[in-house]
Backbone as JSON, one array per atom type, in Angstrom:
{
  "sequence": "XXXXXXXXXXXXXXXXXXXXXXXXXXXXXXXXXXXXXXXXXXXXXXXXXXXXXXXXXXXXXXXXXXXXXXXXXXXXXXXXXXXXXXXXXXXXXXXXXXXXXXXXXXXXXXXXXXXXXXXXXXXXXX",
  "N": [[9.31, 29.28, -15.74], [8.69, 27.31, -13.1], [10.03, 24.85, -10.71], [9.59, 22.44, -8.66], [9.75, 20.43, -5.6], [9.44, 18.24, -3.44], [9.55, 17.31, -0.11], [10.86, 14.89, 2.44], [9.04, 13.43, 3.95], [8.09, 10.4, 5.24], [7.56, 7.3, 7.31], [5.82, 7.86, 10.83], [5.26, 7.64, 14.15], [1.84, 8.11, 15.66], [1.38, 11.26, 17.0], [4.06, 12.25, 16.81], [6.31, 14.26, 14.92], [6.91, 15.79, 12.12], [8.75, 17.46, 9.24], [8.14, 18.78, 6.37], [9.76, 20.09, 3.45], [10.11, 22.06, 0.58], [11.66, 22.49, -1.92], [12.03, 24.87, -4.38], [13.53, 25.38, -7.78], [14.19, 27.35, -10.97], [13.36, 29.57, -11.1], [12.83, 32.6, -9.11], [11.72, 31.49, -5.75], [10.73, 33.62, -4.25], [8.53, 34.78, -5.66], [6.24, 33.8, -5.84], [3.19, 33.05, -4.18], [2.52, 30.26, -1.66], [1.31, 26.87, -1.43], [-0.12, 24.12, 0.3], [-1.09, 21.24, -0.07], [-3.36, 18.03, 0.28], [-3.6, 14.36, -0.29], [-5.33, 11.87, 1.04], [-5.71, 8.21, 0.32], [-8.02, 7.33, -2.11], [-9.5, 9.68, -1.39], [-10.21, 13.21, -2.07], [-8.54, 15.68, -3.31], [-7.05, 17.94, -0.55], [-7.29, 21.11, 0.95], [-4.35, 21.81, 2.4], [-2.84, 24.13, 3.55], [-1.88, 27.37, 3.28], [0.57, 30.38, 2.62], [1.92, 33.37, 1.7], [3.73, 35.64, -0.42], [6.09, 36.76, 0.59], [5.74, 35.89, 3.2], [4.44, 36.89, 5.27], [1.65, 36.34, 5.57], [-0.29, 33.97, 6.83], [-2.51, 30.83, 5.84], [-4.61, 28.05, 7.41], [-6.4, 25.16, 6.84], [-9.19, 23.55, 9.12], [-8.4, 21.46, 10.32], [-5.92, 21.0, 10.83], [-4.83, 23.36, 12.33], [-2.91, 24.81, 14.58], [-1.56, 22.71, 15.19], [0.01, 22.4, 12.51], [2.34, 23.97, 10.83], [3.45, 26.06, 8.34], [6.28, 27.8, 6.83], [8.78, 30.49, 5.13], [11.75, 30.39, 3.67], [13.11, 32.49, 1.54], [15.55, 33.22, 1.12], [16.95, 30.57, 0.34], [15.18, 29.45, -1.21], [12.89, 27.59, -0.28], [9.96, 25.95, 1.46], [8.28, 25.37, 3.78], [6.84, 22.51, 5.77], [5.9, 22.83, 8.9], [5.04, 19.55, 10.9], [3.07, 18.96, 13.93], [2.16, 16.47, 16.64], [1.02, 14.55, 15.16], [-1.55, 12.62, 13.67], [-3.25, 9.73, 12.9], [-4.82, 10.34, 10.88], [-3.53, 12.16, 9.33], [-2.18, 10.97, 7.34], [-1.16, 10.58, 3.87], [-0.8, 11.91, 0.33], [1.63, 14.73, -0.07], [1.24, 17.71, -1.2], [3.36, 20.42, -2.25], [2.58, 23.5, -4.38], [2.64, 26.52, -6.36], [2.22, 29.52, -6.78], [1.55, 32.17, -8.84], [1.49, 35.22, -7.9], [-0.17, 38.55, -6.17], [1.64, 40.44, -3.72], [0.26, 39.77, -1.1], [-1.17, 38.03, -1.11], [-2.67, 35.24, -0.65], [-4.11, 31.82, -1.47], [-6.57, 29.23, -0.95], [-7.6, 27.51, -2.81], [-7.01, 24.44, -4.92], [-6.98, 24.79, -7.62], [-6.23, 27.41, -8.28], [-3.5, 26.99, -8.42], [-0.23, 27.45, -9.82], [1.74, 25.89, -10.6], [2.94, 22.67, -9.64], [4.65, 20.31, -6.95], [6.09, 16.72, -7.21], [4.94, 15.4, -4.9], [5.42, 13.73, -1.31], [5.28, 11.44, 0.71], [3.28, 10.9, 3.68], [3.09, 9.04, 6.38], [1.1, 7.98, 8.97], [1.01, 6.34, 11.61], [-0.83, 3.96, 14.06]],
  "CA": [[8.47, 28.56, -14.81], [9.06, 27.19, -11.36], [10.57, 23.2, -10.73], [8.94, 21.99, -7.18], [10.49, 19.35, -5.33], [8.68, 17.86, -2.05], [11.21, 16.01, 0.46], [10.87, 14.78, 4.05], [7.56, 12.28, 3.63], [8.45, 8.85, 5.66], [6.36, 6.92, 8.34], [6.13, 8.1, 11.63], [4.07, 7.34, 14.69], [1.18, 9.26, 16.52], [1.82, 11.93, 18.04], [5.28, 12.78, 16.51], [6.81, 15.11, 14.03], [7.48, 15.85, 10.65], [8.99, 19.02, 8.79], [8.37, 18.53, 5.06], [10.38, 20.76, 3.02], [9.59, 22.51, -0.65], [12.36, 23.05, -3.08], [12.22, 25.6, -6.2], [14.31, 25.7, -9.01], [13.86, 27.97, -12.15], [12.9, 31.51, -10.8], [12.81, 32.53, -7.27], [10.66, 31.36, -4.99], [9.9, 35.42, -3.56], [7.64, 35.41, -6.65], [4.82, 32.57, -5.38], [2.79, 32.32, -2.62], [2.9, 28.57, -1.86], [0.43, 26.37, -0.62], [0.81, 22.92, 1.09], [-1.9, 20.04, -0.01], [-2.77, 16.04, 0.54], [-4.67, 13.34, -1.0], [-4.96, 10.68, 0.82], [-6.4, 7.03, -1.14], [-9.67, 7.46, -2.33], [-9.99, 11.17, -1.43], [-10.03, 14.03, -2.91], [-6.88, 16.86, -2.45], [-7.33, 18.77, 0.5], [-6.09, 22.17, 0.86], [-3.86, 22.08, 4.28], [-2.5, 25.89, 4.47], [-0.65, 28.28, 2.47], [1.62, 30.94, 3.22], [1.84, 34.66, 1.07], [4.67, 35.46, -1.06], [6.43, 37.64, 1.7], [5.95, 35.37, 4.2], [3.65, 37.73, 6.36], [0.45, 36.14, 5.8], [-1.18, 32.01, 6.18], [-3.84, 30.16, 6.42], [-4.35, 26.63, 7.8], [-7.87, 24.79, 7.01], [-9.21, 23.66, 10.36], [-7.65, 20.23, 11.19], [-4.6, 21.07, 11.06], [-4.47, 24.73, 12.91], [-2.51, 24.92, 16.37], [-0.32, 21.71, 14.92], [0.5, 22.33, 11.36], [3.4, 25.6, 10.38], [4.23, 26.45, 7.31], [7.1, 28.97, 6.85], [9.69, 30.3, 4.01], [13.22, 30.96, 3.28], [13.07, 32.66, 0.15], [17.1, 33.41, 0.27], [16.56, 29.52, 0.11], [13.76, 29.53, -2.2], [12.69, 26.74, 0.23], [8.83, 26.62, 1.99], [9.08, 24.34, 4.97], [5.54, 22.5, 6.58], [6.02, 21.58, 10.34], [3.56, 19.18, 11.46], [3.51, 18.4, 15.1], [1.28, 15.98, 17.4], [0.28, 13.9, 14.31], [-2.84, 11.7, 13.32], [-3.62, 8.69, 12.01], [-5.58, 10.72, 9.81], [-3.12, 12.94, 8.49], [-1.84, 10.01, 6.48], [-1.83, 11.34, 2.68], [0.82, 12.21, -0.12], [1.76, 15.92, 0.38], [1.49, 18.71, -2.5], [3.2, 21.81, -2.67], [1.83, 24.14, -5.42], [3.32, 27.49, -6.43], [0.55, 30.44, -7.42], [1.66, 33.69, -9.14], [-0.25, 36.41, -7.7], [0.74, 39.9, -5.72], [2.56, 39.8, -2.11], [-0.09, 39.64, 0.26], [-2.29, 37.55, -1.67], [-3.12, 33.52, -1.04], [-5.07, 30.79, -2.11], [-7.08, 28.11, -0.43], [-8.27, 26.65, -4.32], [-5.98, 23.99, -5.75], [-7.09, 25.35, -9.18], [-5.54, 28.27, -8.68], [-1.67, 26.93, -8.17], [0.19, 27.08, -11.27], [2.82, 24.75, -10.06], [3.09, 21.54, -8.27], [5.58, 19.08, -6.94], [5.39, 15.34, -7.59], [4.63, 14.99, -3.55], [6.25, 13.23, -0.69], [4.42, 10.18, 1.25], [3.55, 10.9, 4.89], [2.16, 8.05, 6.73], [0.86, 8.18, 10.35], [0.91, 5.03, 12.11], [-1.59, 5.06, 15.43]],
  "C": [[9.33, 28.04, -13.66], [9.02, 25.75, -11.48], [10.18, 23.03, -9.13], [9.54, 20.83, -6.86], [10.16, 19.28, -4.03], [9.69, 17.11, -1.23], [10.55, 16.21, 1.8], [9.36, 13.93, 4.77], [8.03, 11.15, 4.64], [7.3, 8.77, 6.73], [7.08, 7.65, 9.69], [4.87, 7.84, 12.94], [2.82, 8.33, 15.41], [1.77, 9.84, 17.31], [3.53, 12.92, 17.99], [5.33, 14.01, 15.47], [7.01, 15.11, 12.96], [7.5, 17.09, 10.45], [9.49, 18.37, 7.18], [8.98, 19.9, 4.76], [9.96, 20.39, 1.09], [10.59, 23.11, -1.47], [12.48, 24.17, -4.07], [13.34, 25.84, -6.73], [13.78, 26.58, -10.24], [13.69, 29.42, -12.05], [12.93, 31.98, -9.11], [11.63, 32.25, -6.46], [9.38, 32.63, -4.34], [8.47, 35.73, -4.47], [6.48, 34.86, -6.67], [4.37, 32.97, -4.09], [2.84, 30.97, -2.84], [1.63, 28.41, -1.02], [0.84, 24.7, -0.77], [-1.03, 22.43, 0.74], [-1.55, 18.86, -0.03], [-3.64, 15.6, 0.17], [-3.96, 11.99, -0.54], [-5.7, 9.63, -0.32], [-7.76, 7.45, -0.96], [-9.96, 8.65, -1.75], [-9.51, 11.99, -1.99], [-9.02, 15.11, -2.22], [-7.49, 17.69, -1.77], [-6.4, 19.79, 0.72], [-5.59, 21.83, 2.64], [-3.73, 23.4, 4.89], [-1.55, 26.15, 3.02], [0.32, 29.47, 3.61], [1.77, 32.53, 1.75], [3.53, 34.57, 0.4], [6.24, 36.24, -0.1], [6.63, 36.91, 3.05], [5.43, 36.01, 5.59], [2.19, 37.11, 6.26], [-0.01, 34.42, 5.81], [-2.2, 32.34, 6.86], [-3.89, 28.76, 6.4], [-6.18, 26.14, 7.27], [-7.71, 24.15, 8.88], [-8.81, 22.4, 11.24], [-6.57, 20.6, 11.15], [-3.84, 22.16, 11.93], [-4.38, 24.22, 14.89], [-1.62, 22.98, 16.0], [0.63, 21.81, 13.96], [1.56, 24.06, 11.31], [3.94, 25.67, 9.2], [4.73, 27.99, 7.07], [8.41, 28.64, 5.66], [10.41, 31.13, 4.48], [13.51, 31.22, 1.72], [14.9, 33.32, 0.13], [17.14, 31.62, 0.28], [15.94, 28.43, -0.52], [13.27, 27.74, -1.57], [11.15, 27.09, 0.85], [8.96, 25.03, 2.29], [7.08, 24.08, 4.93], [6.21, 21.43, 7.88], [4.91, 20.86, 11.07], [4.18, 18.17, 12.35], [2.02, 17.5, 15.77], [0.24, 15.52, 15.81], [-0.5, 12.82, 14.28], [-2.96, 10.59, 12.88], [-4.46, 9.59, 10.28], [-5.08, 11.98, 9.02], [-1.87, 12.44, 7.4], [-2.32, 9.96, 5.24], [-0.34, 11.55, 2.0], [0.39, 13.93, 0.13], [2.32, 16.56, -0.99], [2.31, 19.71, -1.97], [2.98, 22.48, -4.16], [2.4, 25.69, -4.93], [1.86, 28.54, -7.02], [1.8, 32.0, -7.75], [0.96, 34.75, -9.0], [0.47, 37.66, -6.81], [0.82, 39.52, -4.21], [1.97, 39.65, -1.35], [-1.62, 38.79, -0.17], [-2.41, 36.32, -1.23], [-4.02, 33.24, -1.4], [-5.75, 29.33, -1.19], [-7.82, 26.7, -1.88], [-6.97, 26.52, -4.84], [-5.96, 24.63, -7.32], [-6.45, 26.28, -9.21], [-4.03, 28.33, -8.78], [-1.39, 27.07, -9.33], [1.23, 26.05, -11.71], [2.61, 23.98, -9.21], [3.84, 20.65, -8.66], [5.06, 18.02, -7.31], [4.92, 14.96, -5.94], [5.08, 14.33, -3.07], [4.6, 12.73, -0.08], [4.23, 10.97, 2.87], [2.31, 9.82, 5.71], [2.11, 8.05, 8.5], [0.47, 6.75, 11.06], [0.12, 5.1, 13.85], [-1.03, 3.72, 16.79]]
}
């Protein structure tokens, strides 16, 4: 199995930057697609975007597209999310989730990850 590890969470104000970063340990990363979720309080996990196992294919849900990037370094076994021109309302802890499935495949359903980090904080201050 696959060890997830979320990093790069802290406050930051509207309008700025963040580039969370996605760890794996245990197997190689080349062998997941990944996907990037958040829950903030009192809501329920929201998918943000994934990314294919190859690194040729995402998908963003629709708040976040034309700000949000997620991209991998699988000699790295790393899967990055850059999120630019941020929200008050994209204030939430941040999943990644690992899915075993074939190379040009993703997932927009948390149910289907088979892995997930413990999540990193990201707080948007307006």
């Amino acid at each position: 199995q696959v060890q997830l590890v979320e990093s790069g969470g802290e406050l930051v104000q509207a309008g700025g930057s963040l580039r969370l970063s996605c760890a794996a340990s245990g197997r190689p990363l080349s062998s997941y697609a990944m996907g990037w979720f958040r829950q903030a309080p009192g809501k329920e996990l929201e998918f943000v975007g994934c990314i294919s196992r190859n690194g040729g294919s995402t998908s963003y849900t629709d708040s976040v597209k034309g700000r949000f990037t997620i991209s991998r370094d699988n000699t790295k076994n790393t899967v990055y999310l850059q999120m630019n021109s941020l929200k008050p309302g994209d204030t939430a802890a941040y999943y990644c989730a690992a899915d075993s499935v074939p190379v040009w495949v993703t997932s927009r359903k948390a149910n289907e990850y088979d892995y997930w980090g413990q999540g990193t904080q990201v707080t948007v201050s307006s």
